[in-house]
C-alpha positions as a LaTeX table, in Angstrom:
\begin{tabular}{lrrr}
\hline
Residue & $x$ (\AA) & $y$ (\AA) & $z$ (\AA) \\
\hline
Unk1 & 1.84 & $-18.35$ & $-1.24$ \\
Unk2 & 1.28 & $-14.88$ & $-0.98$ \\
Unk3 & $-0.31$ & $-12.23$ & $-3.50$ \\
Unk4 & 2.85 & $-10.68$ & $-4.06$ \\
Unk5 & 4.19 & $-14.18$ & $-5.23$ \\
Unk6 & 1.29 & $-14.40$ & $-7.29$ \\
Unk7 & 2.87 & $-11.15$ & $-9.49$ \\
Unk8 & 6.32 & $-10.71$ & $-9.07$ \\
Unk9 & 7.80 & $-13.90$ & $-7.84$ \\
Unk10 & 11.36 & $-13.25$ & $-7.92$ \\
Unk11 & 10.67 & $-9.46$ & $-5.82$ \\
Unk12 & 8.98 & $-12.19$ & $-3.46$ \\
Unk13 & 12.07 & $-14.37$ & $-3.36$ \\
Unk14 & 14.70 & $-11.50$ & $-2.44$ \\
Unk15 & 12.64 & $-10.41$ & 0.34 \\
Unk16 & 12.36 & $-13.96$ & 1.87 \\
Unk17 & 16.43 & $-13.79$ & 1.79 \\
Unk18 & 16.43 & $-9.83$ & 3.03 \\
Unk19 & 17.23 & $-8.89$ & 6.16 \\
Unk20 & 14.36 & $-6.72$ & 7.88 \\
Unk21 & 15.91 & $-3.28$ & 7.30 \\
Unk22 & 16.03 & $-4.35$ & 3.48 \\
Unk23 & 12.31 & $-5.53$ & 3.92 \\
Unk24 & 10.98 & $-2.36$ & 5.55 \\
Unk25 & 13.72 & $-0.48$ & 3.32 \\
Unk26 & 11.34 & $-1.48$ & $-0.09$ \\
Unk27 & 8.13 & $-1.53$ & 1.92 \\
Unk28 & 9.04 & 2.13 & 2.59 \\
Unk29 & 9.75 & 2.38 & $-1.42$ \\
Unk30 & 6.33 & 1.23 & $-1.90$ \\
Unk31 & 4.25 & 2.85 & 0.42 \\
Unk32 & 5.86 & 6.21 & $-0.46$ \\
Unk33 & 4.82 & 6.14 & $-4.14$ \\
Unk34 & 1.25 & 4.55 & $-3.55$ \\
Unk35 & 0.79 & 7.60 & $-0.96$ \\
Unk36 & 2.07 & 9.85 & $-3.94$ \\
Unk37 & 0.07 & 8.17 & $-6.97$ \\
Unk38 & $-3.44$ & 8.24 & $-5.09$ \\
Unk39 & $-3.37$ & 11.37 & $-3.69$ \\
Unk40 & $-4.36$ & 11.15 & $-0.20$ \\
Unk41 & $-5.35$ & 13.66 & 1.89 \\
Unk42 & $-5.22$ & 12.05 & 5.19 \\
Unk43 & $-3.41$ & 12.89 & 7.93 \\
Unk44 & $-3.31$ & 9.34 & 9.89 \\
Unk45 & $-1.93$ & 8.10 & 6.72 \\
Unk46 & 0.67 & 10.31 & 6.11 \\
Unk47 & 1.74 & 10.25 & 9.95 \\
Unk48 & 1.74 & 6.88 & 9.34 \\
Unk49 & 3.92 & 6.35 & 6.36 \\
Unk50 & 6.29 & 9.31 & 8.11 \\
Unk51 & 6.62 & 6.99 & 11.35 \\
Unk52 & 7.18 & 4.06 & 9.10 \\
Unk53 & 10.37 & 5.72 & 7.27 \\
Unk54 & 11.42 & 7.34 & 10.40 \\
Unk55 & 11.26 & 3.77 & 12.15 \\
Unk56 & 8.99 & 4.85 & 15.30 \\
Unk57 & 5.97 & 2.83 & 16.72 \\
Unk58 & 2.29 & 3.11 & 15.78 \\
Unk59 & $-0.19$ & 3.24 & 17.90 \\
Unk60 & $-3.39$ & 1.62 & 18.20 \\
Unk61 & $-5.84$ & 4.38 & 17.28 \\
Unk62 & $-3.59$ & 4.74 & 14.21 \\
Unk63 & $-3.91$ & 1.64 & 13.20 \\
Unk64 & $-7.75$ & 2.15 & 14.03 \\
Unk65 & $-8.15$ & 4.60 & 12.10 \\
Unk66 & $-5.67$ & 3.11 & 9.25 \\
Unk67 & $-8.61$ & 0.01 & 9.13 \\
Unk68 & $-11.85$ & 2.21 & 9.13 \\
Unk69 & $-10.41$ & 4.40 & 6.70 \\
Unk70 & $-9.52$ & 1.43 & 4.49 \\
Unk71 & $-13.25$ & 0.40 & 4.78 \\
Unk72 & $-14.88$ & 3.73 & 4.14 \\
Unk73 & $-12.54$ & 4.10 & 0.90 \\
Unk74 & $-13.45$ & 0.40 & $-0.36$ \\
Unk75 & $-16.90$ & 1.16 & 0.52 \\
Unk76 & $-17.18$ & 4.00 & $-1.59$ \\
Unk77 & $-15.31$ & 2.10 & $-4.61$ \\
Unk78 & $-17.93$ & $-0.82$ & $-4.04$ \\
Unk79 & $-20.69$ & 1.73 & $-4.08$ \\
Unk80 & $-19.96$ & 3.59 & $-6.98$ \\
Unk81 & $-19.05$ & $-0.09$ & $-8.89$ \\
Unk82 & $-22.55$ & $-1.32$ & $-8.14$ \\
Unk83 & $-23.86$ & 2.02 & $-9.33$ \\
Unk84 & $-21.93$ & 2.97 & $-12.38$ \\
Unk85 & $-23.90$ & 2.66 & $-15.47$ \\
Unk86 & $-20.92$ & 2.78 & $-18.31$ \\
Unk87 & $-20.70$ & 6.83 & $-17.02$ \\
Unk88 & $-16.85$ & 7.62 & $-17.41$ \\
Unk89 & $-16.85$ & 9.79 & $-14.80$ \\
Unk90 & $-18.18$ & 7.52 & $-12.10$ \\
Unk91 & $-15.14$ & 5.18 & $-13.44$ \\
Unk92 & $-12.84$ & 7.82 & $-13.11$ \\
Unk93 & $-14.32$ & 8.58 & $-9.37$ \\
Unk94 & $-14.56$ & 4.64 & $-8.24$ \\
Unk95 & $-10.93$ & 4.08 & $-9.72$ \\
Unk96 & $-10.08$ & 7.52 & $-7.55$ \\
Unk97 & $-11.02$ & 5.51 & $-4.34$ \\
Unk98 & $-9.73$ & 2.17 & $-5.30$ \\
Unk99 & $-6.52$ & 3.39 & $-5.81$ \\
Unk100 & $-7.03$ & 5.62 & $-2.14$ \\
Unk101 & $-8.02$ & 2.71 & $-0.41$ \\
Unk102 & $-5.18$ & 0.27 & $-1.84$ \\
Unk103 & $-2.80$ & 2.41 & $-0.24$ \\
Unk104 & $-4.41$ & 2.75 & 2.53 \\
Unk105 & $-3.94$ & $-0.74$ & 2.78 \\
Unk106 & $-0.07$ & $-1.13$ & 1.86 \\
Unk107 & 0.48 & 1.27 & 4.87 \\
Unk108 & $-1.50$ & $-1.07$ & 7.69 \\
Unk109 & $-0.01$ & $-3.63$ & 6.13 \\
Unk110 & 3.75 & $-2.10$ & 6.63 \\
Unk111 & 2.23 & $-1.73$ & 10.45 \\
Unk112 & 2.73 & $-5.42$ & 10.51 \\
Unk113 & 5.40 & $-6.22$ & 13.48 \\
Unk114 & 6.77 & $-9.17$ & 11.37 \\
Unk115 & 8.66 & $-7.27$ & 8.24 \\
Unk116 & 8.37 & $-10.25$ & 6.05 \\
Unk117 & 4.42 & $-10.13$ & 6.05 \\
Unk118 & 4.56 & $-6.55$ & 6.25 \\
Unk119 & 6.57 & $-5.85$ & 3.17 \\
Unk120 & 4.82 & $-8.69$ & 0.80 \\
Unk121 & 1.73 & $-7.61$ & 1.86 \\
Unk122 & 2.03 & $-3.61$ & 2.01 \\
Unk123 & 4.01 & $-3.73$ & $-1.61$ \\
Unk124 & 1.65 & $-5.88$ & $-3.29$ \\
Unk125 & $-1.26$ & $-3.36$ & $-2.41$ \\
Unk126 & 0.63 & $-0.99$ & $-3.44$ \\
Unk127 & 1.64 & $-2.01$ & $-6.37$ \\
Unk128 & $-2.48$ & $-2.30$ & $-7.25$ \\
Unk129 & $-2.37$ & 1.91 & $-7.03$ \\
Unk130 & $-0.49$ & 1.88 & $-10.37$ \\
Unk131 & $-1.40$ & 0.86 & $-13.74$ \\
Unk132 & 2.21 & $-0.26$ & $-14.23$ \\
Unk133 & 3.17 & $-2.03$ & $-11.10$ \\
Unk134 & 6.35 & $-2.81$ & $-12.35$ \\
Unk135 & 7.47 & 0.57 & $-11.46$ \\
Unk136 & 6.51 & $-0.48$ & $-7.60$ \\
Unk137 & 8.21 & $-3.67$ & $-7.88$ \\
Unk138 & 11.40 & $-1.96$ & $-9.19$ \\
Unk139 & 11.29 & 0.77 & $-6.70$ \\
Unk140 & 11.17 & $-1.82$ & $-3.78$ \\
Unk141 & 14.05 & $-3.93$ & $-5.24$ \\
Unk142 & 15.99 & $-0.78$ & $-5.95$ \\
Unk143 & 15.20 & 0.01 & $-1.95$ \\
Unk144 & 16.19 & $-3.26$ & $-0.92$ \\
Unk145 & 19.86 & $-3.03$ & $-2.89$ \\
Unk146 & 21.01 & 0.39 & $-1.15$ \\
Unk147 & 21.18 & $-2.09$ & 1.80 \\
Unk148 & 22.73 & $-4.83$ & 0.51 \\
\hline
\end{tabular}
């Protein structure tokens, strides 16, 4: 079972019956409003997700940097976690990096060569960037229908 199973079953069911282009179609969906909702400034990751909708390769060092920068963002999440003493602001901040490094995450992910993995993997990080994931969920189904 996968997470996205775990949260939004019947998203998980179309995709297993989608054809890759409707797979990477509501990965794409996904990844594009994570980017937008944590405000990344990071130009790997938005080469990245610009590759991804234009359909050209990535290349190792992207996918490097895609995984250390993923670390470095969780890092600073767990740090400020640990460290947070009820202040709201360090919530605010830790949240702030959470929500970075999720989709972070949702765009390695959609790296994946196998779009099935890719696109229950990338959209269920992503949908952890929003406090309403249902928006992701319909976003990626909504994707996945233009190419139906």
């Amino acid at each position: 079972m996968s997470c996205l199973e775990s949260v939004a079953i019947n998203l998980a069911e179309n995709l297993k019956q989608a054809t890759p282009t409707q797979q990477r179609s509501a990965m794409i969906a996904a990844c594009k409003l994570a980017y937008q909702n944590a405000q990344l400034e990071s130009l790997v990751a938005r080469n990245v997700l610009e590759q991804l909708a234009a359909n050209k390769p990535f290349s190792k060092e992207q996918i490097i940097e895609l995984e250390m920068l993923v670390e470095y963002l969780d890092n600073k999440y767990f740090s400020l976690q640990k460290n947070n003493q009820g202040n709201e602001s360090s919530k605010h901040e830790s949240l702030k990096f959470f929500t970075q490094a999720r989709a972070v995450s949702a765009l390695l992910f959609a790296t994946n060569l196998n779009t099935l993995i890719g696109a229950n993997e990338s959209i269920y990080e992503a949908s952890m960037t929003l406090d309403d994931n249902s928006i992701i969920f319909q976003a990626a189904q909504e994707a996945m229908q233009l190419y139906s």
